Tab-separated table of C-alpha atoms in Angstrom:
chain	number	residue	atom	x	y	z
A	629	MET	CA	31.693	-5.336	33.328
A	630	THR	CA	35.250	-6.515	33.507
A	631	GLU	CA	35.392	-8.614	30.702
A	632	LYS	CA	34.524	-5.329	28.568
A	633	LYS	CA	37.154	-3.654	30.396
A	634	GLU	CA	39.974	-6.498	29.043
A	635	LYS	CA	38.691	-6.384	25.956
A	636	ARG	CA	39.710	-2.090	25.663
A	637	GLU	CA	43.772	-2.358	26.574
A	638	ILE	CA	45.636	-0.782	23.648
A	639	VAL	CA	48.578	-1.813	22.726
A	640	ILE	CA	51.741	-0.847	20.682
A	641	PRO	CA	53.926	-1.922	17.772
A	642	GLY	CA	55.531	-4.794	18.677
A	643	GLU	CA	53.934	-5.729	21.840
A	644	ILE	CA	53.085	-9.558	22.381
A	645	ILE	CA	49.064	-9.774	22.524
A	646	ALA	CA	48.750	-13.784	22.130
A	647	SER	CA	50.121	-17.126	21.853
A	648	GLU	CA	50.748	-19.490	19.037
A	649	GLU	CA	47.311	-20.618	19.786
A	650	PHE	CA	45.825	-17.768	18.043
A	651	LEU	CA	45.109	-16.779	14.584
A	652	PRO	CA	46.822	-13.326	13.328
A	653	GLY	CA	43.761	-11.337	12.020
A	654	ASP	CA	43.837	-7.503	11.206
A	655	TRP	CA	47.054	-5.432	12.227
A	656	THR	CA	48.919	-8.428	13.671
A	657	MET	CA	51.465	-10.979	12.819
A	658	LYS	CA	53.619	-13.433	13.509
A	659	GLN	CA	57.015	-13.068	15.401
A	660	GLY	CA	58.537	-16.398	16.852
A	661	LYS	CA	56.168	-18.388	19.043
A	662	ASN	CA	54.532	-15.207	19.674
A	663	ILE	CA	51.849	-13.056	17.974
A	664	ILE	CA	51.944	-8.995	17.621
A	665	SER	CA	50.874	-5.597	17.209
A	666	THR	CA	51.467	-3.923	14.103
A	667	ARG	CA	49.210	-0.366	15.061
A	668	LEU	CA	48.537	1.322	18.160
A	669	GLY	CA	45.074	0.011	18.616
A	670	ILE	CA	42.752	-2.358	21.029
A	671	VAL	CA	42.929	-5.980	21.146
A	672	GLU	CA	40.036	-8.295	20.017
A	673	LYS	CA	40.241	-11.734	21.101
A	674	SER	CA	36.825	-14.046	18.992
A	675	ASP	CA	37.510	-17.503	19.246
A	676	LYS	CA	40.827	-18.350	17.944
A	677	LEU	CA	41.477	-15.117	16.411
A	678	VAL	CA	43.151	-11.816	17.240
A	679	LYS	CA	43.042	-8.765	15.366
A	680	VAL	CA	44.089	-5.250	16.312
A	681	ILE	CA	40.977	-2.537	15.757
A	682	PRO	CA	43.626	0.911	15.632
A	683	LEU	CA	43.154	4.147	17.121
A	684	SER	CA	44.400	6.567	14.607
A	685	GLY	CA	46.204	7.159	11.696
A	686	VAL	CA	45.175	7.949	7.909
A	687	TYR	CA	41.384	6.419	6.208
A	688	ILE	CA	41.614	2.850	5.207
A	689	PRO	CA	39.310	2.509	1.719
A	690	ARG	CA	37.377	-0.510	2.267
A	691	TYR	CA	35.478	-2.522	0.014
A	692	GLY	CA	30.788	-1.098	0.148
A	693	ASN	CA	31.975	1.822	2.430
A	694	VAL	CA	29.933	5.204	2.006
A	695	VAL	CA	32.091	7.696	1.386
A	696	ILE	CA	32.870	11.475	1.162
A	697	GLY	CA	35.141	12.785	-2.110
A	698	GLU	CA	35.998	15.282	-3.739
A	699	VAL	CA	36.146	16.180	-7.272
A	700	LYS	CA	40.144	17.211	-7.919
A	701	ASP	CA	40.180	16.205	-12.076
A	702	ILE	CA	38.578	15.100	-14.885
A	703	THR	CA	39.651	12.484	-17.322
A	704	THR	CA	37.744	11.078	-20.569
A	705	ALA	CA	37.246	7.812	-18.349
A	706	GLY	CA	35.876	9.383	-15.093
A	707	TRP	CA	36.429	11.405	-12.632
A	708	VAL	CA	39.281	11.633	-9.528
A	709	VAL	CA	37.874	11.890	-6.645
A	710	ASP	CA	40.287	12.198	-3.028
A	711	VAL	CA	38.908	10.555	0.020
A	712	LYS	CA	41.252	11.232	2.568
A	713	GLY	CA	42.747	7.713	1.860
A	714	PRO	CA	46.432	6.980	0.890
A	715	TYR	CA	45.338	6.316	-2.737
A	716	GLN	CA	43.429	8.849	-5.115
A	717	ALA	CA	39.970	7.117	-5.555
A	718	PHE	CA	38.308	6.804	-9.566
A	719	LEU	CA	35.012	7.060	-10.166
A	720	PRO	CA	34.398	6.085	-14.239
A	721	LEU	CA	31.979	7.076	-16.319
A	722	ARG	CA	30.257	3.925	-16.866
A	723	GLU	CA	29.409	3.943	-12.320
A	724	CYS	CA	27.276	7.749	-13.147
A	725	PRO	CA	23.704	6.642	-13.091
A	726	GLY	CA	22.288	7.947	-16.354
A	727	PHE	CA	24.084	8.599	-19.967
A	728	VAL	CA	26.605	11.343	-20.076
A	729	GLU	CA	28.759	13.153	-23.486
A	730	VAL	CA	32.206	13.577	-22.383
A	731	SER	CA	31.536	16.932	-22.568
A	732	GLU	CA	29.155	17.374	-20.498
A	733	MET	CA	31.376	15.425	-17.695
A	734	GLU	CA	32.256	18.858	-16.151
A	735	ASN	CA	28.635	19.994	-15.433
A	736	VAL	CA	27.260	16.254	-13.940
A	737	TYR	CA	30.392	16.586	-11.190
A	738	GLY	CA	32.644	20.094	-11.718
A	739	ILE	CA	35.932	20.055	-10.091
A	740	GLY	CA	35.990	20.877	-5.938
A	741	ASP	CA	31.914	19.425	-6.152
A	742	LEU	CA	31.475	17.143	-3.155
A	743	LEU	CA	30.621	13.731	-3.638
A	744	VAL	CA	28.497	11.050	-1.181
A	745	THR	CA	29.760	7.393	-2.817
A	746	LYS	CA	30.311	4.453	-1.819
A	747	ILE	CA	33.269	1.983	-2.036
A	748	PHE	CA	32.953	-0.900	-5.193
A	749	ASN	CA	36.244	-2.124	-5.431
A	750	VAL	CA	39.528	-1.189	-4.205
A	751	GLY	CA	42.857	-3.266	-5.331
A	752	ARG	CA	46.597	-3.271	-4.839
A	753	THR	CA	47.057	0.491	-5.386
A	754	SER	CA	43.554	1.949	-6.656
A	755	VAL	CA	40.479	2.744	-5.023
A	756	ASP	CA	37.169	2.540	-7.963
A	757	LEU	CA	33.942	4.211	-6.551
A	758	THR	CA	30.357	3.767	-7.500
A	759	MET	CA	27.703	6.566	-7.505
A	760	LYS	CA	25.341	3.755	-8.995
A	761	SER	CA	22.639	2.759	-5.894
A	762	ARG	CA	19.217	1.482	-5.464
A	763	ASP	CA	17.809	4.036	-3.076
A	764	ARG	CA	19.098	7.196	-4.304
A	765	SER	CA	21.597	7.456	-1.220
A	766	LEU	CA	24.489	8.915	-3.334
A	767	ASN	CA	24.911	12.508	-4.566
A	768	LYS	CA	26.527	15.493	-5.257
A	769	ILE	CA	26.394	17.222	-2.448
A	770	ARG	CA	24.624	21.146	-2.963
A	771	GLU	CA	24.580	22.309	0.771
A	772	GLY	CA	25.274	21.808	4.241
A	773	THR	CA	28.214	21.799	6.758
A	774	ILE	CA	31.004	19.266	6.501
A	775	VAL	CA	32.176	18.348	9.987
A	776	THR	CA	36.156	16.597	9.318
A	777	VAL	CA	36.411	13.504	12.586
A	778	ASN	CA	39.194	10.882	12.766
A	779	PRO	CA	37.907	8.023	10.289
A	780	HIS	CA	38.709	5.462	13.648
A	781	ARG	CA	36.280	7.187	15.520
A	782	VAL	CA	33.515	7.095	12.818
A	783	PRO	CA	31.629	4.006	14.494
A	784	ARG	CA	31.055	6.026	17.260
A	785	VAL	CA	29.330	8.987	16.028
A	786	ILE	CA	27.200	6.590	14.210
A	787	GLY	CA	26.752	3.998	17.252
A	788	LYS	CA	24.884	1.062	17.735
A	789	GLU	CA	22.547	0.635	14.696
A	790	GLY	CA	22.852	4.129	13.864
A	791	SER	CA	21.386	5.383	17.894
A	792	MET	CA	23.489	8.054	18.528
A	793	ILE	CA	22.821	10.001	15.320
A	794	THR	CA	19.590	8.977	15.078
A	795	LEU	CA	19.749	11.345	18.392
A	796	ILE	CA	21.733	13.832	16.366
A	797	LYS	CA	19.089	14.239	14.108
A	798	ASN	CA	16.200	14.184	16.704
A	799	ALA	CA	17.424	16.542	18.344
A	800	THR	CA	17.980	19.243	15.397
A	801	LYS	CA	16.381	18.236	13.027
A	802	THR	CA	19.336	18.210	10.315
A	803	ASN	CA	20.164	15.185	8.019
A	804	ILE	CA	22.701	13.705	8.182
A	805	THR	CA	24.757	11.569	5.989
A	806	VAL	CA	28.424	10.235	7.585
A	807	GLY	CA	31.420	8.979	5.191
A	808	GLN	CA	33.661	6.501	6.639
A	809	ASN	CA	36.123	8.402	5.949
A	810	GLY	CA	35.770	11.123	8.305
A	811	LEU	CA	33.690	13.196	6.533
A	812	ILE	CA	30.070	14.237	7.724
A	813	TRP	CA	27.581	16.225	6.100
A	814	VAL	CA	24.785	18.293	7.842
A	815	SER	CA	21.898	19.912	6.164
A	816	GLY	CA	19.206	21.561	7.819
A	817	GLU	CA	16.963	24.071	7.158
A	818	LYS	CA	18.697	26.117	9.278
A	819	VAL	CA	22.163	27.473	10.078
A	820	GLU	CA	22.190	27.429	13.652
A	821	SER	CA	20.645	24.098	14.246
A	822	GLU	CA	24.063	22.390	11.568
A	823	LEU	CA	26.224	24.985	13.752
A	824	ALA	CA	24.633	22.610	16.946
A	825	ALA	CA	24.519	18.966	15.428
A	826	LYS	CA	28.383	19.866	14.248
A	827	LYS	CA	28.679	21.334	18.194
A	828	ILE	CA	27.547	17.798	19.123
A	829	ILE	CA	29.665	15.852	17.218
A	830	GLU	CA	32.832	16.943	17.634
A	831	PHE	CA	31.679	16.796	21.875
A	832	ILE	CA	31.270	13.282	21.057
A	833	VAL	CA	34.254	12.840	18.817
A	834	GLU	CA	36.458	14.167	22.294
A	835	ASN	CA	34.498	11.913	24.749
A	836	THR	CA	34.965	8.008	22.990
A	837	THR	CA	36.331	6.483	25.499
A	838	ALA	CA	33.742	8.025	28.444
A	839	ASP	CA	31.749	5.126	29.592
A	840	GLY	CA	27.665	6.145	29.069
A	841	LEU	CA	28.334	8.189	26.374
A	842	THR	CA	24.753	8.208	25.173
A	843	GLU	CA	24.172	10.442	28.276
A	844	LYS	CA	26.556	12.554	28.216
A	845	VAL	CA	25.404	13.520	24.709
A	846	GLU	CA	21.855	13.575	25.993
A	847	LYS	CA	23.049	15.851	29.370
A	848	PHE	CA	25.321	17.760	26.087
A	849	ILE	CA	21.825	18.308	24.077
A	850	LYS	CA	19.732	19.798	26.778
A	851	ASP	CA	22.229	22.086	27.390
A	852	LEU	CA	22.918	23.343	24.497
A	853	GLU	CA	18.866	23.990	24.392
A	854	ASP	CA	18.886	25.799	27.541
A	855	LYS	CA	21.319	27.642	26.397
A	856	LYS	CA	18.970	29.399	23.580
B	1213	MET	CA	92.168	11.773	37.822
B	1214	ALA	CA	89.657	9.648	36.246
B	1215	TYR	CA	85.552	10.100	35.869
B	1216	THR	CA	83.977	8.665	38.453
B	1217	LYS	CA	81.740	10.769	39.415
B	1218	ARG	CA	79.217	12.225	37.135
B	1219	PHE	CA	78.943	16.337	36.206
B	1220	ASP	CA	74.852	15.811	37.203
B	1221	GLY	CA	75.273	13.792	39.971
B	1222	ARG	CA	73.888	10.743	37.721
B	1223	LYS	CA	75.037	7.104	38.372
B	1224	THR	CA	77.287	6.000	35.359
B	1225	ASP	CA	73.979	3.774	33.516
B	1226	GLU	CA	70.552	6.024	35.015
B	1227	LEU	CA	69.289	7.825	32.328
B	1228	ARG	CA	68.645	12.091	32.493
B	1229	GLU	CA	65.091	13.206	32.917
B	1230	THR	CA	63.191	11.680	30.614
B	1231	SER	CA	58.971	12.215	29.627
B	1232	ALA	CA	57.026	11.351	25.952
B	1233	LYS	CA	53.906	12.545	24.846
B	1234	VAL	CA	51.975	11.814	21.735
B	1235	GLY	CA	49.523	13.549	19.708
B	1236	VAL	CA	51.255	17.033	20.115
B	1237	VAL	CA	50.767	18.718	16.310
B	1238	PRO	CA	47.431	18.413	15.697
B	1239	ASN	CA	47.554	18.929	11.625
B	1240	ALA	CA	49.717	15.421	11.338
B	1241	ASP	CA	48.808	12.318	10.942
B	1242	GLY	CA	51.052	11.030	14.746
B	1243	SER	CA	53.216	12.951	16.298
B	1244	ALA	CA	55.081	13.400	19.126
B	1245	ILE	CA	57.042	15.306	21.635
B	1246	PHE	CA	60.294	13.186	22.950
B	1247	GLN	CA	62.726	15.008	26.486
B	1248	GLN	CA	65.938	13.525	27.451
B	1249	GLY	CA	66.940	16.609	30.251
B	1250	ASP	CA	67.552	19.380	28.216
B	1251	THR	CA	67.047	17.706	24.884
B	1252	ILE	CA	63.694	18.255	23.322
B	1253	ALA	CA	62.840	17.392	20.037
B	1254	ILE	CA	59.196	17.153	18.221
B	1255	ALA	CA	58.358	14.777	15.908
B	1256	ALA	CA	55.615	14.855	12.755
B	1257	VAL	CA	54.813	12.181	10.745
B	1258	TYR	CA	52.572	12.939	7.151
B	1259	GLY	CA	50.502	9.576	5.475
B	1260	PRO	CA	51.351	7.278	3.602
B	1261	LYS	CA	50.210	9.634	1.169
B	1262	ILE	CA	50.944	9.778	-2.849
B	1263	LEU	CA	54.151	10.163	-3.456
B	1264	HIS	CA	54.878	12.910	-6.309
B	1265	PRO	CA	56.634	13.439	-8.707
B	1266	LYS	CA	55.394	10.015	-9.346
B	1267	ASN	CA	58.565	8.288	-10.764
B	1268	GLN	CA	59.963	8.856	-7.763
B	1269	GLN	CA	57.835	6.409	-6.163
B	1270	ASN	CA	58.342	2.529	-6.036
B	1271	PRO	CA	55.351	-0.328	-7.058
B	1272	GLU	CA	56.939	-2.496	-4.561
B	1273	LYS	CA	57.222	-0.367	-1.547
B	1274	GLY	CA	56.564	2.942	0.331
B	1275	VAL	CA	59.043	5.600	0.726
B	1276	LEU	CA	60.327	6.611	3.975
B	1277	ARG	CA	61.705	10.507	4.258
B	1278	VAL	CA	63.280	11.696	7.494
B	1279	HIS	CA	63.842	15.560	7.653
B	1280	TYR	CA	65.882	16.478	10.685
B	1281	ASN	CA	66.053	19.660	11.387
B	1282	MET	CA	67.428	22.014	14.743
B	1283	LEU	CA	65.913	25.335	15.023
B	1284	SER	CA	67.716	28.667	15.569
B	1285	PHE	CA	67.576	28.929	19.045
B	1286	SER	CA	68.623	25.474	20.243
B	1287	VAL	CA	72.029	25.895	21.430
B	1288	GLY	CA	73.563	28.395	22.665
B	1289	GLU	CA	74.921	30.335	19.193
B	1290	ARG	CA	72.269	30.924	17.680
B	1291	ILE	CA	72.756	28.342	14.100
B	1292	LYS	CA	71.671	29.588	10.590
B	1293	PRO	CA	68.424	28.143	10.036
B	1294	GLY	CA	68.076	25.403	6.713
B	1295	VAL	CA	69.928	22.823	5.317
B	1296	SER	CA	72.851	22.030	6.775
B	1297	ARG	CA	75.462	18.974	5.849
B	1298	ARG	CA	75.105	17.585	9.431
B	1299	SER	CA	71.453	17.726	9.404
B	1300	GLN	CA	71.494	16.124	5.392
B	1301	GLU	CA	73.878	13.534	7.442
B	1302	ILE	CA	71.730	12.505	10.897
B	1303	SER	CA	69.037	12.414	8.694
B	1304	LYS	CA	69.944	9.924	6.689
B	1305	VAL	CA	70.949	8.330	8.972
B	1306	THR	CA	67.775	8.417	11.224
B	1307	GLU	CA	65.955	7.420	8.490
B	1308	TRP	CA	67.974	3.641	7.929
B	1309	ALA	CA	67.299	3.714	11.697
B	1310	LEU	CA	63.569	3.896	11.901
B	1311	ALA	CA	63.618	1.577	7.648
B	1312	PRO	CA	63.812	-1.605	9.381
B	1313	VAL	CA	60.575	-1.628	11.196
B	1314	VAL	CA	59.000	0.542	9.088
B	1315	MET	CA	56.466	-2.741	6.732
B	1316	LEU	CA	56.774	-0.116	4.139
B	1317	GLU	CA	55.834	-3.305	1.553
B	1318	GLU	CA	52.026	-2.721	2.190
B	1319	LEU	CA	51.887	0.521	1.220
B	1320	PRO	CA	53.110	0.412	-2.515
B	1321	GLY	CA	53.464	3.843	-4.108
B	1322	THR	CA	53.072	5.468	-1.239
B	1323	VAL	CA	55.639	8.331	0.866
B	1324	ILE	CA	55.872	8.537	5.060
B	1325	ASP	CA	57.189	12.390	5.755
B	1326	VAL	CA	59.085	12.342	8.874
B	1327	HIS	CA	59.435	16.267	10.282
B	1328	ILE	CA	62.239	15.970	13.649
B	1329	ASN	CA	62.769	19.540	14.815
B	1330	ILE	CA	64.641	20.062	17.868
B	1331	LEU	CA	63.938	21.982	20.389
B	1332	GLN	CA	66.550	22.574	22.672
B	1333	ALA	CA	69.805	20.829	22.365
B	1334	ASN	CA	71.898	19.513	25.304
B	1335	ALA	CA	73.606	16.407	22.634
B	1336	GLY	CA	71.946	13.084	21.981
B	1337	THR	CA	69.258	15.245	19.814
B	1338	ARG	CA	69.549	12.027	17.114
B	1339	CYS	CA	68.440	9.915	19.667
B	1340	ALA	CA	65.575	11.683	21.098
B	1341	GLY	CA	64.191	12.409	17.312
B	1342	ILE	CA	64.358	8.821	16.336
B	1343	ASN	CA	62.505	8.070	20.176
B	1344	ALA	CA	60.614	10.687	19.059
B	1345	ALA	CA	60.252	9.614	15.603
B	1346	ALA	CA	59.311	5.940	16.161
B	1347	MET	CA	56.741	7.249	18.792
B	1348	ALA	CA	54.757	9.521	15.167
B	1349	LEU	CA	54.840	6.699	13.458
B	1350	ALA	CA	53.337	4.338	15.927
B	1351	HIS	CA	50.468	7.066	16.113
B	1352	ALA	CA	50.196	7.870	12.572
B	1353	GLY	CA	49.000	3.804	12.647
B	1354	VAL	CA	51.669	2.917	10.166
B	1355	PRO	CA	52.390	-0.893	10.101
B	1356	MET	CA	55.307	-1.961	12.524
B	1357	LYS	CA	57.256	-4.553	13.303
B	1358	GLU	CA	58.754	-3.420	16.635
B	1359	MET	CA	59.294	-0.138	17.960
B	1360	ILE	CA	62.718	1.628	18.107
B	1361	SER	CA	64.625	3.291	21.392
B	1362	ALA	CA	68.183	5.355	20.924
B	1363	VAL	CA	70.794	6.350	23.801
B	1364	ALA	CA	73.515	7.701	23.027
B	1365	ILE	CA	76.165	6.318	25.287
B	1366	GLY	CA	79.777	7.811	26.047
B	1367	GLN	CA	82.929	6.466	26.989
B	1368	MET	CA	84.729	9.499	29.910
B	1369	GLY	CA	88.481	8.751	29.897
B	1370	THR	CA	88.011	4.983	30.336
B	1371	THR	CA	84.234	4.822	32.214
B	1372	ILE	CA	81.196	3.729	30.263
B	1373	VAL	CA	78.712	5.924	31.030
B	1374	SER	CA	75.046	6.640	29.521
B	1375	ASP	CA	72.573	9.171	27.770
B	1376	VAL	CA	75.870	11.883	27.481
B	1377	THR	CA	74.752	16.074	27.622
B	1378	LYS	CA	76.936	18.287	25.951
B	1379	GLU	CA	79.583	18.949	28.586
B	1380	GLU	CA	80.546	15.120	29.117
B	1381	GLU	CA	80.501	15.563	25.290
B	1382	ASP	CA	83.347	18.101	25.898
B	1383	TYR	CA	85.084	16.140	28.795
B	1384	GLU	CA	89.097	16.439	28.382
B	1385	GLU	CA	91.907	14.500	30.624
B	1386	ASP	CA	94.792	16.498	30.793
B	1387	GLY	CA	94.284	19.137	28.200
B	1388	GLU	CA	92.917	17.155	25.611
B	1389	LYS	CA	89.751	15.188	24.495
B	1390	ALA	CA	88.764	12.235	26.257
B	1391	ALA	CA	85.437	11.981	25.471
B	1392	THR	CA	84.036	9.679	22.767
B	1393	ASP	CA	80.072	9.783	21.712
B	1394	ILE	CA	78.386	6.161	20.497
B	1395	PRO	CA	74.605	7.234	19.708
B	1396	ILE	CA	72.806	3.352	19.664
B	1397	ALA	CA	69.148	2.527	18.262
B	1398	MET	CA	68.098	-0.637	19.385
B	1399	LEU	CA	64.983	-2.625	18.741
B	1400	SER	CA	62.434	-3.380	21.412
B	1401	ASN	CA	61.842	-7.453	20.483
B	1402	SER	CA	64.443	-8.653	18.384
B	1403	GLU	CA	66.635	-5.607	19.935
B	1404	LYS	CA	68.555	-5.951	16.409
B	1405	ILE	CA	70.933	-2.291	16.260
B	1406	THR	CA	69.981	-0.304	13.416
B	1407	LEU	CA	72.201	2.843	14.265
B	1408	LEU	CA	75.726	2.562	15.585
B	1409	GLN	CA	78.722	5.698	15.230
B	1410	LEU	CA	81.285	6.749	16.883
B	1411	ASP	CA	82.682	9.473	17.442
B	1412	GLY	CA	85.938	9.069	18.934
B	1413	GLN	CA	88.560	6.487	20.252
B	1414	LEU	CA	87.268	3.147	21.545
B	1415	PRO	CA	89.644	0.033	22.697
B	1416	VAL	CA	87.852	-2.954	20.690
B	1417	LYS	CA	87.338	-4.674	24.729
B	1418	LYS	CA	84.876	-2.170	25.836
B	1419	MET	CA	82.364	-2.479	22.970
B	1420	LYS	CA	80.913	-5.585	24.644
B	1421	GLU	CA	79.897	-3.147	27.476
B	1422	VAL	CA	78.750	-0.114	25.143
B	1423	LEU	CA	76.313	-2.071	23.727
B	1424	GLU	CA	75.322	-3.307	27.381
B	1425	ALA	CA	74.998	-0.336	28.277
B	1426	GLY	CA	73.150	0.726	25.262
B	1427	ARG	CA	70.597	-2.358	25.409
B	1428	ASP	CA	69.506	-1.475	29.117
B	1429	ALA	CA	69.419	1.517	28.711
B	1430	CYS	CA	66.886	1.427	25.694
B	1431	LYS	CA	65.120	-0.677	27.544
B	1432	LYS	CA	64.272	1.687	29.824
B	1433	LEU	CA	63.556	4.269	27.388
B	1434	HIS	CA	60.890	2.013	25.624
B	1435	GLU	CA	59.234	1.380	28.656
B	1436	ILE	CA	59.051	5.184	28.929
B	1437	GLN	CA	57.124	5.514	25.076
B	1438	LYS	CA	55.663	2.403	25.556
B	1439	ASN	CA	53.899	4.342	28.948
B	1440	ALA	CA	53.635	7.376	26.859
B	1441	LEU	CA	51.479	5.824	23.741
B	1442	LYS	CA	49.296	3.649	25.870
B	1443	GLU	CA	48.405	7.067	27.438
B	1444	TYR	CA	46.765	8.041	24.252
B	1445	LYS	CA	43.254	7.474	23.846
């Protein structure tokens, strides 16, 4: 337990986090004989590698991430999508399942539509998206509620192997899709259940650093049900 | 009479009561408030985001834009709101003070907007602004090589003092202005200087003493910035 506490130490940019024998990983750099952090985050040391897990800031697109984005523009080659990252993302026409006529593009995904989409390529200043998937999980959002959270807290909302999200799904009888960029899509039969799910997600995001989060969330859900 | 005792009873190297906090502007990507005595600065960072118009984008590295602004109620006599010659100059020197540590080459084609607002002014506003902006940039998750702290060192007659107030800035000896104001911004690890201005007169021999005082003060301020950032959960 004490070892776990040590791992959760917060570091600031420029702070020395390790000596020469470690290799600098994500968000770290070598400065003289030391390795320093370049971001506000938590240090994670494994065997030889030391890296920093960021705590705040804008979403950084990564290959394979499922994200929720808004269609901003339509060009003859595809759709321009805002995924809340530092760069605009692009969904090429060929990455849309089925055959789409250029004149029909508006009817498929119009401006302002929200899409559950996947990042299939990250370039230096570009992000490419795809809507093709084997299980048809990538689609246009037609109904439901969107909850926006800090993208760095998304892993806590999902929980270990999806334990937390399953807990919310079962408690509120809703369907939840979590975008890695911090947008969460909740859809249920009743608006009340969607709002309940939203409240639970917001509770998790506010208490990410708490010990025994699962128990606290279970208690929170019980309190919500008692109020009804 | 020489300036031996400070107006507010501090020691010559003692700072004003200082406090800091991050995450004060919920809609910004990063934000911080920094208070040095009666001087309060609030900094909000937006970005990295795409820079428009596109012709201003730099494909090699990101762009850092700083906007310094004194609110109209920040001083005794109301000042006209909006951009002034003074605020433009301070925006520019703050930008130059911050740019060396921000790893802009990792963010080509983007812009980082830093907005510094002075809520209350009692000398040393550009220093408080830099301190707040450095914390806000760290909170916004912008990659940085080091942290920056800034302090205003002054010479009252022949005495070197740290963190001057407005009263000290206007200090007079025999009916003549005898105060010199030297804002210094220093990096936390390499102790390089990214801002050094001088308003008044100073013998060259004294410069070393001023930089020594600046380094000690910046170290203390860095500790405060560090503790405030570590409290963020």
